[in-house]
PDB file of C-alpha atoms in Angstrom:
ATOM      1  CA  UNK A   1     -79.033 -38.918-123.650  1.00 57.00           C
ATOM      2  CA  UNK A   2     -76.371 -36.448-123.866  1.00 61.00           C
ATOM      3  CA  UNK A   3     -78.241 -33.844-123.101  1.00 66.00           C
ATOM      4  CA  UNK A   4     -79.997 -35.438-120.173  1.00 63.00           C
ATOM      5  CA  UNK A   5     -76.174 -35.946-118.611  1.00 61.00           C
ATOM      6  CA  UNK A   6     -75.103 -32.194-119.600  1.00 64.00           C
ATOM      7  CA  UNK A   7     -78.270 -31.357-117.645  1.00 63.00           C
ATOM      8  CA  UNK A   8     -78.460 -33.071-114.319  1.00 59.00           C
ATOM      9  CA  UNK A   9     -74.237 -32.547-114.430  1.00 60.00           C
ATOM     10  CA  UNK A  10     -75.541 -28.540-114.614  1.00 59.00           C
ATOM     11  CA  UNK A  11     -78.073 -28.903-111.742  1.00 57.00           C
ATOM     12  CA  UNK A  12     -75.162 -31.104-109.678  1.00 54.00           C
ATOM     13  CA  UNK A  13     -72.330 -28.498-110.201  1.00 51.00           C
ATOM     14  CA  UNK A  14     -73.905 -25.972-107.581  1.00 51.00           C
ATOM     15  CA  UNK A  15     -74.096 -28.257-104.978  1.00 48.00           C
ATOM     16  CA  UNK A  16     -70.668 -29.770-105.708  1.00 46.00           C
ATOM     17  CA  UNK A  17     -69.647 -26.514-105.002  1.00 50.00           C
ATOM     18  CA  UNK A  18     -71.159 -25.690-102.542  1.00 52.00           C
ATOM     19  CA  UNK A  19     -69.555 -28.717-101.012  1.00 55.00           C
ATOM     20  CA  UNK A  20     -66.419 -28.401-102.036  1.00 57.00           C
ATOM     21  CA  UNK A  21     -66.223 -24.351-100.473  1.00 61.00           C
ATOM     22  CA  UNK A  22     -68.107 -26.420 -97.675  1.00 56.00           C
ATOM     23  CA  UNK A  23     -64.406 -28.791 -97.098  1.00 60.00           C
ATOM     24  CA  UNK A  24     -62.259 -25.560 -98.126  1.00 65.00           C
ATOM     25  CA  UNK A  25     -63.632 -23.798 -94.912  1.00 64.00           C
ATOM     26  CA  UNK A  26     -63.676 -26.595 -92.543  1.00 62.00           C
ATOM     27  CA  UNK A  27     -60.274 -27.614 -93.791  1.00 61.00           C
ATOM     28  CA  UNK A  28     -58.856 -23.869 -92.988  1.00 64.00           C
ATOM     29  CA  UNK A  29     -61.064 -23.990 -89.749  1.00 59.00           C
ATOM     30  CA  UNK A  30     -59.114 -27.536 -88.715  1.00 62.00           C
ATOM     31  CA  UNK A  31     -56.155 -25.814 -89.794  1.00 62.00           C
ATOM     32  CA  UNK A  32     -57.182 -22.627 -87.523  1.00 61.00           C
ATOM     33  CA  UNK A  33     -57.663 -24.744 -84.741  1.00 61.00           C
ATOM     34  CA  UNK A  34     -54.719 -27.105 -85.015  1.00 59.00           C
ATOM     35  CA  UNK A  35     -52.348 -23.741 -85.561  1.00 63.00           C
ATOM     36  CA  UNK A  36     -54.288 -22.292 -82.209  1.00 62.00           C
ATOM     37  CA  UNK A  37     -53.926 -25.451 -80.255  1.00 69.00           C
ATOM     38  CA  UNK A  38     -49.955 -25.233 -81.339  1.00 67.00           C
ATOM     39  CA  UNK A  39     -49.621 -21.853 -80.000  1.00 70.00           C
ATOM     40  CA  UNK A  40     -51.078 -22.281 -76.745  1.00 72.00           C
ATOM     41  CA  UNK A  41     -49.114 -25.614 -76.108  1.00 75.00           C
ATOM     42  CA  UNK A  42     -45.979 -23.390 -76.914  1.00 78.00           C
ATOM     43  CA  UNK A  43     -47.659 -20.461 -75.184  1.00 75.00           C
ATOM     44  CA  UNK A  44     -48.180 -23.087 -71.951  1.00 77.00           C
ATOM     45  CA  UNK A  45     -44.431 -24.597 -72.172  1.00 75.00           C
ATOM     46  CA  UNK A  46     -43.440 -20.750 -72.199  1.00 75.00           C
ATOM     47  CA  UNK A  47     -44.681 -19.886 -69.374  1.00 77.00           C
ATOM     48  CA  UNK A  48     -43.984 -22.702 -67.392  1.00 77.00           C
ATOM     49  CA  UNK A  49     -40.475 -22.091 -68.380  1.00 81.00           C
ATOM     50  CA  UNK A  50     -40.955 -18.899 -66.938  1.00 75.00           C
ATOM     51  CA  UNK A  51     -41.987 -19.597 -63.851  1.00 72.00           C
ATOM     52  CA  UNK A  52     -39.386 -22.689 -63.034  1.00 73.00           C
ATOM     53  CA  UNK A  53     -36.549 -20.296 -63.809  1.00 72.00           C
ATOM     54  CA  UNK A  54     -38.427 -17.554 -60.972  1.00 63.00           C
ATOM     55  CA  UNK A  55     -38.978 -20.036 -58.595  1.00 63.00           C
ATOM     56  CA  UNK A  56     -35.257 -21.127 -59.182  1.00 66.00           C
ATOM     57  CA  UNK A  57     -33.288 -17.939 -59.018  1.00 61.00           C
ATOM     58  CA  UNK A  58     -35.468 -16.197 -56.929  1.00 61.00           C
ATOM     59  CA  UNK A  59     -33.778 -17.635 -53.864  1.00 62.00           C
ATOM     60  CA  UNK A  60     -30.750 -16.704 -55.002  1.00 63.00           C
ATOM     61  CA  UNK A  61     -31.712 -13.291 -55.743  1.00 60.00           C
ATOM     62  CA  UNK A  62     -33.075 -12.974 -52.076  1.00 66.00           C
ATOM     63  CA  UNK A  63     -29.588 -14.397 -51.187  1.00 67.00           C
ATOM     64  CA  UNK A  64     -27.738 -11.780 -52.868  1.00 65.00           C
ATOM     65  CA  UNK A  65     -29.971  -8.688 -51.742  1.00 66.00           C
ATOM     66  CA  UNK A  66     -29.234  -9.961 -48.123  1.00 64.00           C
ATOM     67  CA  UNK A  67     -25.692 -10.854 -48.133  1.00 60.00           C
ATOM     68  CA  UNK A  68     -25.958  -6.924 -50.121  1.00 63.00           C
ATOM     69  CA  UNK A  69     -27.154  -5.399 -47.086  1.00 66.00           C
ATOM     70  CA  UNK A  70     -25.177  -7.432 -44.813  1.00 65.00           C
ATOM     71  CA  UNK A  71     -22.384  -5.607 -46.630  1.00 60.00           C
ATOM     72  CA  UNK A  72     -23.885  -2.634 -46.741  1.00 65.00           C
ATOM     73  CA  UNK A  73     -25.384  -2.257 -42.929  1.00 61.00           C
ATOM     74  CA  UNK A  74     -22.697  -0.893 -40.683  1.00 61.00           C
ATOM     75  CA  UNK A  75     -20.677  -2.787 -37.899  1.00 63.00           C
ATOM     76  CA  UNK A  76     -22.258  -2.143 -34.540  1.00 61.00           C
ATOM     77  CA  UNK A  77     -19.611  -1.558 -31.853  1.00 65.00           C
ATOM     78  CA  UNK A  78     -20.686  -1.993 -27.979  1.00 70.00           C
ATOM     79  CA  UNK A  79     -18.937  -0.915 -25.050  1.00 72.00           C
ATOM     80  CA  UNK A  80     -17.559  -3.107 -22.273  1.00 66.00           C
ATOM     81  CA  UNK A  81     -18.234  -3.279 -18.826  1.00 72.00           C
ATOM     82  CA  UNK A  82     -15.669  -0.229 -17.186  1.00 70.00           C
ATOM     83  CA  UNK A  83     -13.165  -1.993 -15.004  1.00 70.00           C
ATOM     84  CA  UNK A  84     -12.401  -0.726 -11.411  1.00 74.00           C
ATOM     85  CA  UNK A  85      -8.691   0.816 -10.883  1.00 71.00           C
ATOM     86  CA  UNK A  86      -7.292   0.931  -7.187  1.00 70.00           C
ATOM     87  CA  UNK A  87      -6.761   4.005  -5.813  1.00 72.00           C
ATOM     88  CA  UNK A  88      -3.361   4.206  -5.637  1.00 69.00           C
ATOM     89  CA  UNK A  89      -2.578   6.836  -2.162  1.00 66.00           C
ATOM     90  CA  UNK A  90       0.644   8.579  -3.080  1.00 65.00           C
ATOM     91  CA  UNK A  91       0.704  10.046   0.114  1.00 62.00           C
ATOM     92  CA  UNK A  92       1.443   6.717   1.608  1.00 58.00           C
ATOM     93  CA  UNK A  93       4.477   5.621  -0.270  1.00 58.00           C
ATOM     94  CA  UNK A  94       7.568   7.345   1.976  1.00 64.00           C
ATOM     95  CA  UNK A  95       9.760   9.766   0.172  1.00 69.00           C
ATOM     96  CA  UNK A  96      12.848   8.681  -0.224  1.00 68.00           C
ATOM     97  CA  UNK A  97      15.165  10.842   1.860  1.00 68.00           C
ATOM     98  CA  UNK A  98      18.526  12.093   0.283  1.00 65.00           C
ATOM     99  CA  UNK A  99      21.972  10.813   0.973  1.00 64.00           C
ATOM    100  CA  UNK A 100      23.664  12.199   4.009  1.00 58.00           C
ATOM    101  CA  UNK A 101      27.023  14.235   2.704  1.00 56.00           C
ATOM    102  CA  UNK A 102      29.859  12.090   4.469  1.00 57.00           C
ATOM    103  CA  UNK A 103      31.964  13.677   7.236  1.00 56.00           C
ATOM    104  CA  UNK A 104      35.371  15.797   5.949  1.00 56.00           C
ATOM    105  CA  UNK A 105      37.623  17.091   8.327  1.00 57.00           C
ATOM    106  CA  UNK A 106      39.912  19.782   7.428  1.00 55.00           C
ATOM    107  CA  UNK A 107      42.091  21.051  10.290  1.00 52.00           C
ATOM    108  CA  UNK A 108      42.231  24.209  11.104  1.00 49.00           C
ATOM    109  CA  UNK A 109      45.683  24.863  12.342  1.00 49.00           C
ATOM    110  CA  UNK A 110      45.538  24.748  16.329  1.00 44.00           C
ATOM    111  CA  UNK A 111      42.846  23.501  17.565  1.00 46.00           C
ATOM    112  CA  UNK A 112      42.880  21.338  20.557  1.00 42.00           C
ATOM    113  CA  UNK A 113      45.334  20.573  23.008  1.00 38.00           C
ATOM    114  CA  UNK A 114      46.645  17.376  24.759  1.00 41.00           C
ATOM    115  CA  UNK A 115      44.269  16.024  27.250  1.00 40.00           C
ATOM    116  CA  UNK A 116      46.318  14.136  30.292  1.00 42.00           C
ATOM    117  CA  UNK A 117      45.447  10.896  30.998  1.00 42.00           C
ATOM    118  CA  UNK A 118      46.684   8.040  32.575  1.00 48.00           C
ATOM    119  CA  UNK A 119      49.684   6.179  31.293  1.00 51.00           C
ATOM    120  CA  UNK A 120      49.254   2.983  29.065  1.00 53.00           C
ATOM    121  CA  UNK A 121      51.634   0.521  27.040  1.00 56.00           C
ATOM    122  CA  UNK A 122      50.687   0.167  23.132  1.00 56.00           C
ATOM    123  CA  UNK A 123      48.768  -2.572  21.745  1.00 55.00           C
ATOM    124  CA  UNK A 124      50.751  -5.485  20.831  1.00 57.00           C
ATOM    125  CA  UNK A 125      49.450  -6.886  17.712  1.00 54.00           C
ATOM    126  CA  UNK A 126      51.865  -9.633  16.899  1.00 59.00           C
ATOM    127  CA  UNK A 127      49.540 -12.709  15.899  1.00 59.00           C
ATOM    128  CA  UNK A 128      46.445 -10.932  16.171  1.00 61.00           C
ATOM    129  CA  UNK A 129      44.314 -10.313  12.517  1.00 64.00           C
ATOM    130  CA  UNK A 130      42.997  -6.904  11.722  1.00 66.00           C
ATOM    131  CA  UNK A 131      39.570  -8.243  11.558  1.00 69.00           C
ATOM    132  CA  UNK A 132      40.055  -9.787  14.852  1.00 64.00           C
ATOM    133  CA  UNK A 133      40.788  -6.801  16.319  1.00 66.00           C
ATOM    134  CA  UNK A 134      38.086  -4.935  14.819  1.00 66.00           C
ATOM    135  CA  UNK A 135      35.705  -6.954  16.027  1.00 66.00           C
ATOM    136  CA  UNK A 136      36.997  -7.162  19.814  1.00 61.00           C
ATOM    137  CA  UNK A 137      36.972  -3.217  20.002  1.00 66.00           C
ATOM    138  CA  UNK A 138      33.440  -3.169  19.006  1.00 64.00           C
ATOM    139  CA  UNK A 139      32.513  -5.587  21.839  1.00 64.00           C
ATOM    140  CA  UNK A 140      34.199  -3.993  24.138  1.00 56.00           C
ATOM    141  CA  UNK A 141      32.721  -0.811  23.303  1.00 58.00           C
ATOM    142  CA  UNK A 142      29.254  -2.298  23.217  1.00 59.00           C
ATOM    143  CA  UNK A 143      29.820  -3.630  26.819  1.00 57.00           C
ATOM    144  CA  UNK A 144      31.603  -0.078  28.566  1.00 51.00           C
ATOM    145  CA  UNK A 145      30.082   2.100  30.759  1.00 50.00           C
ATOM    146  CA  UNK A 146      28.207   4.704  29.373  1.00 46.00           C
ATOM    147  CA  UNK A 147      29.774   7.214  32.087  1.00 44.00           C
ATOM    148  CA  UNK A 148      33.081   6.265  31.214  1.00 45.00           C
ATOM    149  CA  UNK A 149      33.767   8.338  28.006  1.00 46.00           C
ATOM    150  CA  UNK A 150      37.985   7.480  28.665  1.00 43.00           C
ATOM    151  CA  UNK A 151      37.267   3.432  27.773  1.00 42.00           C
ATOM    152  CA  UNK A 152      36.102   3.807  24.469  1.00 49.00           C
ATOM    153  CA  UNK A 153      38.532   0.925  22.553  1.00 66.00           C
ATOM    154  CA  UNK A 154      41.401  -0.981  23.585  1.00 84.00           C
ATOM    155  CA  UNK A 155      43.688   0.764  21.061  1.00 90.00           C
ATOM    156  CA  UNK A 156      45.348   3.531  23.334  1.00 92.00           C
ATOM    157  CA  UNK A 157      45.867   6.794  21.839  1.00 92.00           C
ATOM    158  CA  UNK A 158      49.419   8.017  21.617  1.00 90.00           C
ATOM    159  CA  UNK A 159      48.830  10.491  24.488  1.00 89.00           C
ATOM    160  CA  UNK A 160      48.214   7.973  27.253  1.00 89.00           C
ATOM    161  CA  UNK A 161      51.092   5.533  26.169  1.00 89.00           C
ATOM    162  CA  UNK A 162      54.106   5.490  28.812  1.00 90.00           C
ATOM    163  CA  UNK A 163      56.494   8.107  28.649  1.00 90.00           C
ATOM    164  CA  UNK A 164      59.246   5.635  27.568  1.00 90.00           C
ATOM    165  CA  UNK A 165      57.108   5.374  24.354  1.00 89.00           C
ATOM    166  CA  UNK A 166      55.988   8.812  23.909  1.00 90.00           C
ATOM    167  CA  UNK A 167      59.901   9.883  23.785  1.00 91.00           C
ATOM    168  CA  UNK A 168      60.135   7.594  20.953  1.00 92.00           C
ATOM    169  CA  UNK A 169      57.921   9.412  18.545  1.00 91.00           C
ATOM    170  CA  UNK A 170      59.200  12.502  17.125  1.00 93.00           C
ATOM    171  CA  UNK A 171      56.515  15.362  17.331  1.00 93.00           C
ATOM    172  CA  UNK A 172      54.461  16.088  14.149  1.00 95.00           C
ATOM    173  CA  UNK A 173      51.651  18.523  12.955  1.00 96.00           C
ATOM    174  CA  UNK A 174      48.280  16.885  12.056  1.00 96.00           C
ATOM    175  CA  UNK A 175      47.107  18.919   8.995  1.00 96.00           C
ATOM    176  CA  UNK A 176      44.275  17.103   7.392  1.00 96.00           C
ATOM    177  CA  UNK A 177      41.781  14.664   8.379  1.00 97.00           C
ATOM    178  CA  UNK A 178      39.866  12.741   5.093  1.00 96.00           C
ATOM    179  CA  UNK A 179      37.022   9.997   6.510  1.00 96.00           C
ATOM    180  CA  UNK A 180      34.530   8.696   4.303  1.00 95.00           C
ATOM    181  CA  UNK A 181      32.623   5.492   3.276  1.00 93.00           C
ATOM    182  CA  UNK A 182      34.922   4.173   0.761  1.00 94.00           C
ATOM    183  CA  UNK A 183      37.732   3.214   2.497  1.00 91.00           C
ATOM    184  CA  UNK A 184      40.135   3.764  -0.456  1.00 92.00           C
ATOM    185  CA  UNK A 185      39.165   7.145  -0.195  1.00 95.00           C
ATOM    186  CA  UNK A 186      40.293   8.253   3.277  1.00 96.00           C
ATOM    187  CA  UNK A 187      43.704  10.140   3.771  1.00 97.00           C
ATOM    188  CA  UNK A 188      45.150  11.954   6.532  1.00 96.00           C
ATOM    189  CA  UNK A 189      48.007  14.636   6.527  1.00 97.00           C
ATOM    190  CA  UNK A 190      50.763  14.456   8.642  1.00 95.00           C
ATOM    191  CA  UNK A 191      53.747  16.931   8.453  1.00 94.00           C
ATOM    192  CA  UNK A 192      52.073  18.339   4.878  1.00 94.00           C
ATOM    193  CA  UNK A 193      52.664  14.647   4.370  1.00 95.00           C
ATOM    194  CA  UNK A 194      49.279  12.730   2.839  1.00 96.00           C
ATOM    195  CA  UNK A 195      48.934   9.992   3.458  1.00 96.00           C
ATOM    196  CA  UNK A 196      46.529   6.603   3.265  1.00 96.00           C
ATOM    197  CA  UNK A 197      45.861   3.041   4.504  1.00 95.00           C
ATOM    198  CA  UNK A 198      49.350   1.153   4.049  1.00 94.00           C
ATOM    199  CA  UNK A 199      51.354   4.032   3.745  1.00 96.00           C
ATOM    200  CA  UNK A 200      54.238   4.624   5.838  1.00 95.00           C
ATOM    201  CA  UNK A 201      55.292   7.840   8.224  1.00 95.00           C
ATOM    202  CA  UNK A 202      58.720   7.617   9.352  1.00 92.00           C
ATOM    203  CA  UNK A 203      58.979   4.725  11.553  1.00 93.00           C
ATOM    204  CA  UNK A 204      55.088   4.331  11.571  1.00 94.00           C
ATOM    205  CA  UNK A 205      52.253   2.566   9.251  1.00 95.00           C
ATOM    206  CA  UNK A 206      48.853   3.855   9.021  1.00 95.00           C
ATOM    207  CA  UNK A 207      47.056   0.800  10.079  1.00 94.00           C
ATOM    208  CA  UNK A 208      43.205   2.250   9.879  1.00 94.00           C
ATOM    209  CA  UNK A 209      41.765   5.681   9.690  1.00 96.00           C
ATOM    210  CA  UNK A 210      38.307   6.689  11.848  1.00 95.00           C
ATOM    211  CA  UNK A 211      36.128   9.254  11.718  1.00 94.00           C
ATOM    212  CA  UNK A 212      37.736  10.948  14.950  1.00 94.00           C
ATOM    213  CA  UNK A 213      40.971   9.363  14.625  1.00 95.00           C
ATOM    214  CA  UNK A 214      43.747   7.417  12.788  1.00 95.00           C
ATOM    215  CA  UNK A 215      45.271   3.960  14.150  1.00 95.00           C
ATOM    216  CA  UNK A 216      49.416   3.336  13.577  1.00 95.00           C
ATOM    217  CA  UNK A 217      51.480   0.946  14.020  1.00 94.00           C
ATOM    218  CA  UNK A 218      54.843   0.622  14.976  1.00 91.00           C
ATOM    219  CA  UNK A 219      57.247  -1.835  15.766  1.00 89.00           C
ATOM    220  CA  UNK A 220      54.236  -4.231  15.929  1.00 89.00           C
ATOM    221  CA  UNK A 221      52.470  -2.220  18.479  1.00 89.00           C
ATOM    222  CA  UNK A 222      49.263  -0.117  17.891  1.00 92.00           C
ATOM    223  CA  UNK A 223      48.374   3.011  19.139  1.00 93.00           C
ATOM    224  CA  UNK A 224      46.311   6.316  17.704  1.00 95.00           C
ATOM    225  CA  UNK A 225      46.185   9.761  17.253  1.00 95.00           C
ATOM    226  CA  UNK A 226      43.252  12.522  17.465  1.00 94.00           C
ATOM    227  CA  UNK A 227      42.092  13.431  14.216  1.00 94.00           C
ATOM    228  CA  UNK A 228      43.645  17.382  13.808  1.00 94.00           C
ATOM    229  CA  UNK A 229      45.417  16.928  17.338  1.00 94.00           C
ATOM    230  CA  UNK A 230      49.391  17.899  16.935  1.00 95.00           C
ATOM    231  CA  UNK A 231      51.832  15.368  18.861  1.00 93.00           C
ATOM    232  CA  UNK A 232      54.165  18.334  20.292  1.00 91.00           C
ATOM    233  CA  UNK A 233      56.569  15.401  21.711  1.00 87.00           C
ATOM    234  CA  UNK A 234      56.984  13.494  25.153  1.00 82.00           C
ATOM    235  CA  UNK A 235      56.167  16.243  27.846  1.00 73.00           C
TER     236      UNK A 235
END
């Protein structure tokens, strides 16, 4: 009976072998395919991965190459639209012409004489302003005949007062004659004797001095004198 177990236990150990190899292989083959199917899931997540974090920064990558060659690309400058300037004719605008030198008379000694003329009393000036005055000889002289040169203010000169007056003034040279603009300026010479506006000459005041003359006063009366003219005395 023994024997009979020890022999069909012999003719069974082959094919439990062969069985057992048989669930060795197919065991490592399950574990092949398992360990394959584990590597392509984590091969699959991989790449997925991959391509989420492409699609995510390649935006920004595009982003940065252009704001890259923004920087990079020159500034572009473009000219305006030329304005018109006006001619501007030089030729029009008037020079400006210089100042006229003012008139200065220096006598020289002797020249001319006494003219004769009709007789005349001096100027009484008592009440009467200087401005006044002023103002009436220029009317006057805007309203005289051109042909008579002789009425050329109502201030007589000293050679056509009356004789009574004339042999009242002592003679005297006339040595320099000073008229311009500024009136604080002007001086005349009389005797070697200068003199301006508000000065006094013997017995005389020099009221106002013209270009062709000076205007005195005395003893409230007005009368004048020919620039450069001597007074050689009543004749």
């Amino acid at each position: 009976m023994s024997s009979i177990l020890k022999a069909l236990k012999q003719q069974q150990s082959p094919i439990v072998r062969t069985q057992s190899q048989l669930n060795n292989e197919l065991f490592a083959a399950q574990k092949n395919s398992a360990s394959g199917t584990a590597k392509w899931a984590i091969g699959a997540c991989v790449a997925a991965i991959a391509c989420s974090l492409v699609v995510l920064y390649l935006p920004l990558g595009e982003q940065d190459n252009a704001v890259a060659q923004q920087a990079q690309q020159p500034e572009v400058y473009r000219w305006g639209n030329a304005a018109t300037v006006p001619t501007i004719d030089w030729a029009a605008a008037p020079e400006p012409k210089p100042a006229e030198p003012e008139p200065i008379i220096v006598n020289p000694r002797g020249q001319a004489a006494q003219q004769p003329a009709s007789q005349q009393d001096a100027l009484a000036t008592e009440g009467i302003s200087e401005d006044l005055l002023s103002r009436f000889e220029q009317a006057v002289k805007a309203t005289a005949d051109a042909k008579q040169n002789d009425v050329d203010s109502v201030i007589p000169t000293l050679s056509k007062l009356n004789p009574s007056l004339q042999r009242q003034i002592r003679a005297f040279t006339y040595d320099a004659h000073m008229y311009v603009s500024d009136e604080s300026r002007r001086w005349i010479e009389l005797d070697q004797q200068k003199l301006m506006v508000g000065d006094q000459f013997r017995d005389m005041q020099v009221v106002k001095i013209e270009p062709q003359r000076v205007v005195l006063r005395r003893q409230g009366k007005l009368f004048a004198v020919e620039a450069l003219v001597d007074w050689k005395g009543a004749q």
